PDB file of N, CA and C in Angstrom:
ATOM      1  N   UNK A 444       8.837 -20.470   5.903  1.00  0.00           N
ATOM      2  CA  UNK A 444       9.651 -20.065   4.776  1.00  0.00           C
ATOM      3  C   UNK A 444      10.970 -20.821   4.823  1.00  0.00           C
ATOM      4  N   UNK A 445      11.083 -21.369   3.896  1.00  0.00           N
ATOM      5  CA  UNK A 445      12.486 -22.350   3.591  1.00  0.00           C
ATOM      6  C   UNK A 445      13.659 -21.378   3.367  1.00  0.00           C
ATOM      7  N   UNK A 446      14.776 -21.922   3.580  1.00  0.00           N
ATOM      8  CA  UNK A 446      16.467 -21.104   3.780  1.00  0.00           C
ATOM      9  C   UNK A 446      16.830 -21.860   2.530  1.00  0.00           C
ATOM     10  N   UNK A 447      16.588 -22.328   1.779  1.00  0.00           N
ATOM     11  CA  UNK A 447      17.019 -22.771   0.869  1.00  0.00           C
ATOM     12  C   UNK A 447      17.973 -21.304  -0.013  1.00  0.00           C
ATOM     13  N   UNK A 448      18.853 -21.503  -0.614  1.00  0.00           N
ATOM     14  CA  UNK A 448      19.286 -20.096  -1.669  1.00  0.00           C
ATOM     15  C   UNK A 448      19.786 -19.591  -0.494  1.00  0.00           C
ATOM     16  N   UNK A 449      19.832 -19.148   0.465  1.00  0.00           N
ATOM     17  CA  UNK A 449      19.956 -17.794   1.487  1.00  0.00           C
ATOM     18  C   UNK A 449      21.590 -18.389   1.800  1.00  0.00           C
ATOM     19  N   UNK A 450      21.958 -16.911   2.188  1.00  0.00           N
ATOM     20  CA  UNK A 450      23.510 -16.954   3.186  1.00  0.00           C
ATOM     21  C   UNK A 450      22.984 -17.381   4.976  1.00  0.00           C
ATOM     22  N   UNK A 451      24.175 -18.095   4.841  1.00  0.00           N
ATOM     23  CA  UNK A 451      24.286 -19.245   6.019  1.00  0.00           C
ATOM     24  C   UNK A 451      23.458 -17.868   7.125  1.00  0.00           C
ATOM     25  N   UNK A 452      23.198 -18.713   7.987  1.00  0.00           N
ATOM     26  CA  UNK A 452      22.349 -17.992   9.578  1.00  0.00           C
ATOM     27  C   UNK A 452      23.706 -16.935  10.149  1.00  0.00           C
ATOM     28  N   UNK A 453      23.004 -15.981  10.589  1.00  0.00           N
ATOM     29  CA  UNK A 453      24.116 -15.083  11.617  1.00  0.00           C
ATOM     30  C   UNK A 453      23.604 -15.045  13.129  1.00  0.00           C
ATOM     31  N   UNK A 454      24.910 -14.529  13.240  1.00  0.00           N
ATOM     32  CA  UNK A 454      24.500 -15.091  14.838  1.00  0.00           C
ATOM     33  C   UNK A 454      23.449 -13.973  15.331  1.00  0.00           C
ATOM     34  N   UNK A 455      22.522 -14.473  16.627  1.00  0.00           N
ATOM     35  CA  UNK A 455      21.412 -13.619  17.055  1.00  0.00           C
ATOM     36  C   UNK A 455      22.408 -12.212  17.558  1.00  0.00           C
ATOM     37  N   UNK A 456      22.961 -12.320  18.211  1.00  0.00           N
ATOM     38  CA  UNK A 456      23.624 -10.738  18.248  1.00  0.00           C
ATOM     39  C   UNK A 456      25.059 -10.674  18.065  1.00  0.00           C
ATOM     40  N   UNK A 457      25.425  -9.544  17.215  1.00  0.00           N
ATOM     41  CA  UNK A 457      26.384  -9.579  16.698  1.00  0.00           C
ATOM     42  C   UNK A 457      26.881  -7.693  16.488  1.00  0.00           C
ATOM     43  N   UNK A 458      27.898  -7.688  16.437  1.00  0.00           N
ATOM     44  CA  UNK A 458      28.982  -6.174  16.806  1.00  0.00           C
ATOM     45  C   UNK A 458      28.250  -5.265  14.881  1.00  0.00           C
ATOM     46  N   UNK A 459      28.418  -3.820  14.980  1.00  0.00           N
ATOM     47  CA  UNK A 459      28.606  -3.291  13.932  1.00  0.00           C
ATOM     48  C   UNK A 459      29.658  -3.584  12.905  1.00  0.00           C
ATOM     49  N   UNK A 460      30.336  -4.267  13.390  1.00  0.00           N
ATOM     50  CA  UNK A 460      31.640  -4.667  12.108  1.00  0.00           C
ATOM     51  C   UNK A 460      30.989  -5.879  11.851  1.00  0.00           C
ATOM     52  N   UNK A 461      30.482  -6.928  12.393  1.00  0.00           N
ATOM     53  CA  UNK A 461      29.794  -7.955  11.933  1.00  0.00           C
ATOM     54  C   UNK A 461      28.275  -7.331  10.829  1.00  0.00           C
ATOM     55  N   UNK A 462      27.697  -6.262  11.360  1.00  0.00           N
ATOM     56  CA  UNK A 462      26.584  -5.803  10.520  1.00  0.00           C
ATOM     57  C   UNK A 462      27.114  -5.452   9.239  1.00  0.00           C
ATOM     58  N   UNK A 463      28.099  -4.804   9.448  1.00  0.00           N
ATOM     59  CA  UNK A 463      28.767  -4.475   7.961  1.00  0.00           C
ATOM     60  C   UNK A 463      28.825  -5.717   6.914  1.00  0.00           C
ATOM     61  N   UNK A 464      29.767  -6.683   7.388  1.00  0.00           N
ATOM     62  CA  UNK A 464      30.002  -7.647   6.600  1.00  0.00           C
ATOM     63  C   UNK A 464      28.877  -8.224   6.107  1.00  0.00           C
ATOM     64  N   UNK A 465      27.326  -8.290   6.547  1.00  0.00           N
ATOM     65  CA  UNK A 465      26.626  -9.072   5.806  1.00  0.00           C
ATOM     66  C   UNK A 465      25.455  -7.681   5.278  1.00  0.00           C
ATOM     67  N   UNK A 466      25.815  -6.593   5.216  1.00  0.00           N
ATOM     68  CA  UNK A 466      24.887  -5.487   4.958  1.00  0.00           C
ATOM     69  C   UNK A 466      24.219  -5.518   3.487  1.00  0.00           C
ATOM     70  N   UNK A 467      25.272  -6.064   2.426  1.00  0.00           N
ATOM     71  CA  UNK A 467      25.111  -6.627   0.934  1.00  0.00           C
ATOM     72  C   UNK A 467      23.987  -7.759   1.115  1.00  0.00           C
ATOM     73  N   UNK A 468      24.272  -8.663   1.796  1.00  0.00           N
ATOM     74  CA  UNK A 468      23.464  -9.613   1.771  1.00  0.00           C
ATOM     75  C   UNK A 468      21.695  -9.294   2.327  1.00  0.00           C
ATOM     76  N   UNK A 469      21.713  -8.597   3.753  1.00  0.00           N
ATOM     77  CA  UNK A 469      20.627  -7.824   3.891  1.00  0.00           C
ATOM     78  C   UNK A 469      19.960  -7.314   2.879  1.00  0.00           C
ATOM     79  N   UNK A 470      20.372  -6.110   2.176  1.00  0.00           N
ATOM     80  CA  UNK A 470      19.986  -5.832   1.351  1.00  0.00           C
ATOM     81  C   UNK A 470      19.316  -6.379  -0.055  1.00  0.00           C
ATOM     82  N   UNK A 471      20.141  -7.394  -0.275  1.00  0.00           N
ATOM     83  CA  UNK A 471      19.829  -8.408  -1.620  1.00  0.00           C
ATOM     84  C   UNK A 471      18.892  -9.562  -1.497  1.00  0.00           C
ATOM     85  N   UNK A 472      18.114  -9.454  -0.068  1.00  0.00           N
ATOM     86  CA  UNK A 472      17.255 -10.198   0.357  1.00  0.00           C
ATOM     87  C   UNK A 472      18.009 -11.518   0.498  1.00  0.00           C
ATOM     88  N   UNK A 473      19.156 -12.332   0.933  1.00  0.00           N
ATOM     89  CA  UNK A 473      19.876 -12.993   0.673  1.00  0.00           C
ATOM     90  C   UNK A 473      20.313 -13.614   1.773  1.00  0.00           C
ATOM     91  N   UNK A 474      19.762 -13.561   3.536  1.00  0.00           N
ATOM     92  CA  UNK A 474      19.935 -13.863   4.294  1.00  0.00           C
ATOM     93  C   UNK A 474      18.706 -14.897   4.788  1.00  0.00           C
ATOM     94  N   UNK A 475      19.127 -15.407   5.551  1.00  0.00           N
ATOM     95  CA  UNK A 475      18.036 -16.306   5.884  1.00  0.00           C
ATOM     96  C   UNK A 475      16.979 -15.677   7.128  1.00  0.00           C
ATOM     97  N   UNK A 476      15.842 -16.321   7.280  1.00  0.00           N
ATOM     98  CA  UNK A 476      15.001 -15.544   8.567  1.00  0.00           C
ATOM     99  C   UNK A 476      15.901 -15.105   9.624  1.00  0.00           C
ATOM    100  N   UNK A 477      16.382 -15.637  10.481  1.00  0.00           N
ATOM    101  CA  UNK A 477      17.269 -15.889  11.017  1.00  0.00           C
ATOM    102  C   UNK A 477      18.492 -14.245  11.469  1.00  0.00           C
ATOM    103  N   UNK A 478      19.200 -14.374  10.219  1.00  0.00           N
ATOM    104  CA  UNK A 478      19.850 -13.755   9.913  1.00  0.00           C
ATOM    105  C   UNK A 478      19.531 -12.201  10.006  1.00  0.00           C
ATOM    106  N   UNK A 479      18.253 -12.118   9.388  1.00  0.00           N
ATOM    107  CA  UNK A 479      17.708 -10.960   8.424  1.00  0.00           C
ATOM    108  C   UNK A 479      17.098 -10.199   9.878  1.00  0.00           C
ATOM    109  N   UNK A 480      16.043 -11.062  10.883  1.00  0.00           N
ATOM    110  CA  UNK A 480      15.784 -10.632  11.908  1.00  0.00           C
ATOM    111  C   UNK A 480      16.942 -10.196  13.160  1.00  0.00           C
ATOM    112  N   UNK A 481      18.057 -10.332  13.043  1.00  0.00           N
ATOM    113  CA  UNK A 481      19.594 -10.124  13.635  1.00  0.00           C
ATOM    114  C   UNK A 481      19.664  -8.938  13.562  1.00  0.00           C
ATOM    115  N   UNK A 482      20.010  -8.820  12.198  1.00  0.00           N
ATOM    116  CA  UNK A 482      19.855  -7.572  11.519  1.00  0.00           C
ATOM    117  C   UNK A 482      18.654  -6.520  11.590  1.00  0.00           C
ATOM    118  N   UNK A 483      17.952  -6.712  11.338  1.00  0.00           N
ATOM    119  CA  UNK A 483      17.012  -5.492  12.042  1.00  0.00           C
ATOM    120  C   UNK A 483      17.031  -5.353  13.630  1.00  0.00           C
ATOM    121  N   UNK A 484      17.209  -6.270  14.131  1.00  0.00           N
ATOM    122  CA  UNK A 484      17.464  -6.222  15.892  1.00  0.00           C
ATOM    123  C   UNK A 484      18.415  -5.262  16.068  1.00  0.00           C
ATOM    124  N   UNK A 485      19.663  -5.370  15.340  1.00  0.00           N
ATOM    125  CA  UNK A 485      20.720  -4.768  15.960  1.00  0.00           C
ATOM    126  C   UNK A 485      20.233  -2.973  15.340  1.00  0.00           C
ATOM    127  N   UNK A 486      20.052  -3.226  14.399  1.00  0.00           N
ATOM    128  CA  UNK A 486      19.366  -1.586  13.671  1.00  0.00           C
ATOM    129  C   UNK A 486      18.644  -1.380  14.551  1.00  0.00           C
ATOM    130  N   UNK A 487      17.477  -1.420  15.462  1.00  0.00           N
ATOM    131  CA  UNK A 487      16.600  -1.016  15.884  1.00  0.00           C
ATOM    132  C   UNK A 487      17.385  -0.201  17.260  1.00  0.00           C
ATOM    133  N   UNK A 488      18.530  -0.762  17.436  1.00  0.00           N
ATOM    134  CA  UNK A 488      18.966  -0.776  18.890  1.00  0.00           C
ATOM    135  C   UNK A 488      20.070   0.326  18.283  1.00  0.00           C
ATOM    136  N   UNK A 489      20.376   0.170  16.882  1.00  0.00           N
ATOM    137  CA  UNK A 489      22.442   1.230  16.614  1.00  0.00           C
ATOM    138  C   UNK A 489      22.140   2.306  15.604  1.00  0.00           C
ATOM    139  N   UNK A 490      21.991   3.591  16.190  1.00  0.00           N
ATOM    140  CA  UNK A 490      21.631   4.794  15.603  1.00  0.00           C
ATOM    141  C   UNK A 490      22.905   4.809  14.910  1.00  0.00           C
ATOM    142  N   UNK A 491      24.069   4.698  14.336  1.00  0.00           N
ATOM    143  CA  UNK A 491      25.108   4.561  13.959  1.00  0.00           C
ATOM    144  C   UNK A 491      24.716   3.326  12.491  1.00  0.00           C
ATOM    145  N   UNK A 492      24.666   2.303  12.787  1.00  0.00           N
ATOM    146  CA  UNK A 492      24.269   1.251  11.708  1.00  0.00           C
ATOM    147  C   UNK A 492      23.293   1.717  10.884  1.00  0.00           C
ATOM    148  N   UNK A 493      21.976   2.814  11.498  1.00  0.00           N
ATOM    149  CA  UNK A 493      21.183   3.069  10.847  1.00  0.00           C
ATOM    150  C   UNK A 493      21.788   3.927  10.101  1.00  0.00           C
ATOM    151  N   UNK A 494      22.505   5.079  10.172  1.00  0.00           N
ATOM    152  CA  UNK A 494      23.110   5.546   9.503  1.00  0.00           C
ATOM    153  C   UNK A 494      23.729   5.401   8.154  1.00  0.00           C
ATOM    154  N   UNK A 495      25.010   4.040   8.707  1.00  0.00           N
ATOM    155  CA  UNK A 495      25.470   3.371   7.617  1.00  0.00           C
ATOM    156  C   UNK A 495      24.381   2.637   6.897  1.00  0.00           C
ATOM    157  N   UNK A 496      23.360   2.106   6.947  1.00  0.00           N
ATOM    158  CA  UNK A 496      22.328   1.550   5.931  1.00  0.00           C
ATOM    159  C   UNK A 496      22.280   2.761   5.072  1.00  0.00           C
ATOM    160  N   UNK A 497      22.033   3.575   6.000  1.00  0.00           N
ATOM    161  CA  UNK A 497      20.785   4.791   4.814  1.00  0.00           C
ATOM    162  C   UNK A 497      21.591   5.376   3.857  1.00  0.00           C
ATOM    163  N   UNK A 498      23.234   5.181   4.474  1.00  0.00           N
ATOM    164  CA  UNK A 498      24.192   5.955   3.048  1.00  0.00           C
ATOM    165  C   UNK A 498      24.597   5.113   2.250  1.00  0.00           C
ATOM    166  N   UNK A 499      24.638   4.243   2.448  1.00  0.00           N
ATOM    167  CA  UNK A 499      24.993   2.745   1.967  1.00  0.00           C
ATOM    168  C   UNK A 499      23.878   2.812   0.606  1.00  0.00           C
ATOM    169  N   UNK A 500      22.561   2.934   1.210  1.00  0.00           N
ATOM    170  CA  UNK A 500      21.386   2.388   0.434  1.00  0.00           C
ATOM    171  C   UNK A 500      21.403   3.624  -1.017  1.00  0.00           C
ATOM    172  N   UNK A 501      21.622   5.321  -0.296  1.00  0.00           N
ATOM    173  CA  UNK A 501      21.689   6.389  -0.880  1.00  0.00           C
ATOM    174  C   UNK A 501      23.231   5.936  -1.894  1.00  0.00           C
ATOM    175  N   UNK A 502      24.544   5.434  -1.720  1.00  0.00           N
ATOM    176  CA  UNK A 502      24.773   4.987  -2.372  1.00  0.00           C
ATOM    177  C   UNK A 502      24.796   4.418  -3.918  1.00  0.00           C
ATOM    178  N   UNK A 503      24.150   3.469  -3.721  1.00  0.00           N
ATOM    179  CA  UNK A 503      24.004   2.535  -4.428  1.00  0.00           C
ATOM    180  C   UNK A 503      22.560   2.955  -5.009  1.00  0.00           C
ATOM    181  N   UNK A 504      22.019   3.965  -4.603  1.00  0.00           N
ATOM    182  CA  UNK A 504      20.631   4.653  -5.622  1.00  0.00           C
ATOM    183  C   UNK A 504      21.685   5.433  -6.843  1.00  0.00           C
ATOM    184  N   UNK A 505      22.762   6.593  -6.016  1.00  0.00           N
ATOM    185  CA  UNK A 505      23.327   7.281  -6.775  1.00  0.00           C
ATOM    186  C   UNK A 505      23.965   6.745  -8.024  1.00  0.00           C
ATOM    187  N   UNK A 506      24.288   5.398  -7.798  1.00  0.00           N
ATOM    188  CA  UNK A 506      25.252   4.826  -8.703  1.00  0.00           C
ATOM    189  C   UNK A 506      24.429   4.017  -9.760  1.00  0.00           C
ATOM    190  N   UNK A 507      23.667   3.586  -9.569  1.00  0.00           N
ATOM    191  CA  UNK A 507      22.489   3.328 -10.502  1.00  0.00           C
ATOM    192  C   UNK A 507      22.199   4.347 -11.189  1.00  0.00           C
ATOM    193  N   UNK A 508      22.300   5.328 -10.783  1.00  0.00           N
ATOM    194  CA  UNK A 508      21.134   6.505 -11.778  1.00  0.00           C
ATOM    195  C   UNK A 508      22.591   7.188 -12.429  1.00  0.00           C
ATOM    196  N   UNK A 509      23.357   7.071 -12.188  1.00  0.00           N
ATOM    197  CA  UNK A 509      24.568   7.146 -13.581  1.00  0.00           C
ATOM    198  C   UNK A 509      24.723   6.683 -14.836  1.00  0.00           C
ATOM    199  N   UNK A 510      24.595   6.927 -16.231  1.00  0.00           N
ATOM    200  CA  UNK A 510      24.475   6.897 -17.501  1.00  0.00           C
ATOM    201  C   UNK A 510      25.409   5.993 -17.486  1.00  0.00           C
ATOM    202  N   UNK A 511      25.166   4.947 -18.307  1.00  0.00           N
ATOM    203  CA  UNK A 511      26.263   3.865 -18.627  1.00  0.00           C
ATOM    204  C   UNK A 511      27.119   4.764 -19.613  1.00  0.00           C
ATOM    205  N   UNK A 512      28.622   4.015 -19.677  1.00  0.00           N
ATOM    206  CA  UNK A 512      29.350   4.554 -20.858  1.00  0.00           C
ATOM    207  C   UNK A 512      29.766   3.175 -21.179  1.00  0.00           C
ATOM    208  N   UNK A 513      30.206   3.997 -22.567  1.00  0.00           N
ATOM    209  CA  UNK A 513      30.670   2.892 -23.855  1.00  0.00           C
ATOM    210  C   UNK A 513      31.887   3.039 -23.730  1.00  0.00           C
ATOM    211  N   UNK A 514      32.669   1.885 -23.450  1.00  0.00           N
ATOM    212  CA  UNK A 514      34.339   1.801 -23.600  1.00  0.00           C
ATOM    213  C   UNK A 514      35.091   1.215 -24.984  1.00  0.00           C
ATOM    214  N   UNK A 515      35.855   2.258 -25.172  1.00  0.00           N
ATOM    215  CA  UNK A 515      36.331   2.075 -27.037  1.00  0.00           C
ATOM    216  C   UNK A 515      36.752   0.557 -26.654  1.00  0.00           C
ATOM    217  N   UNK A 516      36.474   0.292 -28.114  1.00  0.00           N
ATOM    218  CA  UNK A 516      37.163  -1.393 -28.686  1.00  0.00           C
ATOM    219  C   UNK A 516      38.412  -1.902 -27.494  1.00  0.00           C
ATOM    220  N   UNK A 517      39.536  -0.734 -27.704  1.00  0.00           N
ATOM    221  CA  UNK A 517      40.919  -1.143 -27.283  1.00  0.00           C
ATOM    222  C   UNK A 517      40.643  -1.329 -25.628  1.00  0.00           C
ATOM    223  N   UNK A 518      40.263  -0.165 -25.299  1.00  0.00           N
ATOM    224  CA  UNK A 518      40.575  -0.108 -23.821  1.00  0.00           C
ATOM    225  C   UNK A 518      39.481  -1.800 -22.956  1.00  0.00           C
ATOM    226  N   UNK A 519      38.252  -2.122 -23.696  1.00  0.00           N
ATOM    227  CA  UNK A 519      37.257  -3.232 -23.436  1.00  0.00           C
ATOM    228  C   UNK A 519      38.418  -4.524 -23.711  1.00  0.00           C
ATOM    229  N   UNK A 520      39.528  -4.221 -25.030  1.00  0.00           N
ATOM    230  CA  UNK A 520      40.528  -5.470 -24.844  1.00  0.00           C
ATOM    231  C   UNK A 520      41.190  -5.799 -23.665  1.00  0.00           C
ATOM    232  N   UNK A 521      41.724  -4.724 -23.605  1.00  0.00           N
ATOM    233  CA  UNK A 521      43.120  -4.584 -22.473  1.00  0.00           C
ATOM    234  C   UNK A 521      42.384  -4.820 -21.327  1.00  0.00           C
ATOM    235  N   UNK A 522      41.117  -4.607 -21.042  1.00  0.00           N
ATOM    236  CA  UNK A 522      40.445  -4.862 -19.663  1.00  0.00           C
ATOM    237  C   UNK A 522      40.196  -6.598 -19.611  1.00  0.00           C
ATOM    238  N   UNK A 523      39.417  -6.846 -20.592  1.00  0.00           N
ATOM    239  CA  UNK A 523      39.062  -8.702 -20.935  1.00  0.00           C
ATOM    240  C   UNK A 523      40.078  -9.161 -20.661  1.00  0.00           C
ATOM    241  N   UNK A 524      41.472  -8.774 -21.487  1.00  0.00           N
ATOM    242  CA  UNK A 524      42.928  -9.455 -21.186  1.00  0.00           C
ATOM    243  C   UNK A 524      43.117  -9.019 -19.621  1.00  0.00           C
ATOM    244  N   UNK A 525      43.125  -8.348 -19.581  1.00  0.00           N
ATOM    245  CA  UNK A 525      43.632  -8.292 -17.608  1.00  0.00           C
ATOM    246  C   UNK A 525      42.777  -9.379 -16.761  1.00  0.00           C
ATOM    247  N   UNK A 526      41.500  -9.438 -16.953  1.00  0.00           N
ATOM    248  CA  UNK A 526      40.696 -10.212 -16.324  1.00  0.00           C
ATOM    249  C   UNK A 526      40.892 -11.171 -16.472  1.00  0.00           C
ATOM    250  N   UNK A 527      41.229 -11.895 -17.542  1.00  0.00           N
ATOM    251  CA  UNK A 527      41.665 -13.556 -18.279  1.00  0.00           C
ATOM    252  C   UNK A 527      42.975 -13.826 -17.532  1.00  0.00           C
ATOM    253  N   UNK A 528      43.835 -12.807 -17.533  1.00  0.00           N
ATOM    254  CA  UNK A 528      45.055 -12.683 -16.709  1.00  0.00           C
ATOM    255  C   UNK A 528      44.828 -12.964 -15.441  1.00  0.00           C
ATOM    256  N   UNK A 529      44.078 -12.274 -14.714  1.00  0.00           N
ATOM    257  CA  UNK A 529      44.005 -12.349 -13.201  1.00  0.00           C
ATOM    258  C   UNK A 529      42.892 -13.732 -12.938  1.00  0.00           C
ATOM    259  N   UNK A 530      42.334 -14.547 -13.631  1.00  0.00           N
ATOM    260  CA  UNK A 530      41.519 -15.609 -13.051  1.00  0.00           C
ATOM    261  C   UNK A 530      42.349 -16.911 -13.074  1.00  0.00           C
ATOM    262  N   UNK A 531      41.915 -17.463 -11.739  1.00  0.00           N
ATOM    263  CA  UNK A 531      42.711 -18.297 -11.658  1.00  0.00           C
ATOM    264  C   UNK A 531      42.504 -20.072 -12.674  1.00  0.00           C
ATOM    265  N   UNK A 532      43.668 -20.223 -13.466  1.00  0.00           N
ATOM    266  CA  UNK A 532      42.780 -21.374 -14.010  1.00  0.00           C
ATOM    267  C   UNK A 532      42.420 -22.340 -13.478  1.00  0.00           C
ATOM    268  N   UNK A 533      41.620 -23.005 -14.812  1.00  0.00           N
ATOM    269  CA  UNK A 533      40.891 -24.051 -13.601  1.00  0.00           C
ATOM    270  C   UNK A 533      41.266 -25.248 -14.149  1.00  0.00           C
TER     271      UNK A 533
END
């Protein structure tokens, strides 16, 4: 299987604050072999990490299954303008 697309390799063992930082990427299938097998290594071994996955994952179920809302005309301006504001030009 090619690494092509994937986030760069992580190292073979690596701390829970390192699991954190690439936990998005885990998830989004977005790591390379490499990487991805790190990551389940260190899960298999950190009753703690497993933890943070499973609320992490419960998360991001909860927030999905929230009803989109419609933001009036004005307030969708003032947001576009803030964003146009805050990017840096190019």
């Amino acid at each position: 299987m090619g690494t092509e697309g994937k986030a760069g390799s992580v190292v073979k063992r690596f701390t829970c604050g390192e699991l954190v930082e690439v936990v998005t990427a885990y998830l989004d299938d977005a790591l390379d072999e490499p990487g991805r097998a790190a990551v389940e290594d260190h899960l298999a071994g950190c009753a703690d990490c497993g933890r943070y996955l499973d609320q992490y994952r419960a998360t991001v179920r909860a927030l999905a299954d929230q009803p989109r809302e419609q933001l009036s005309r004005p307030v969708r301006d003032r947001l576009t303008a803030a964003f146009k504001a805050r990017r840096p030009s190019a």
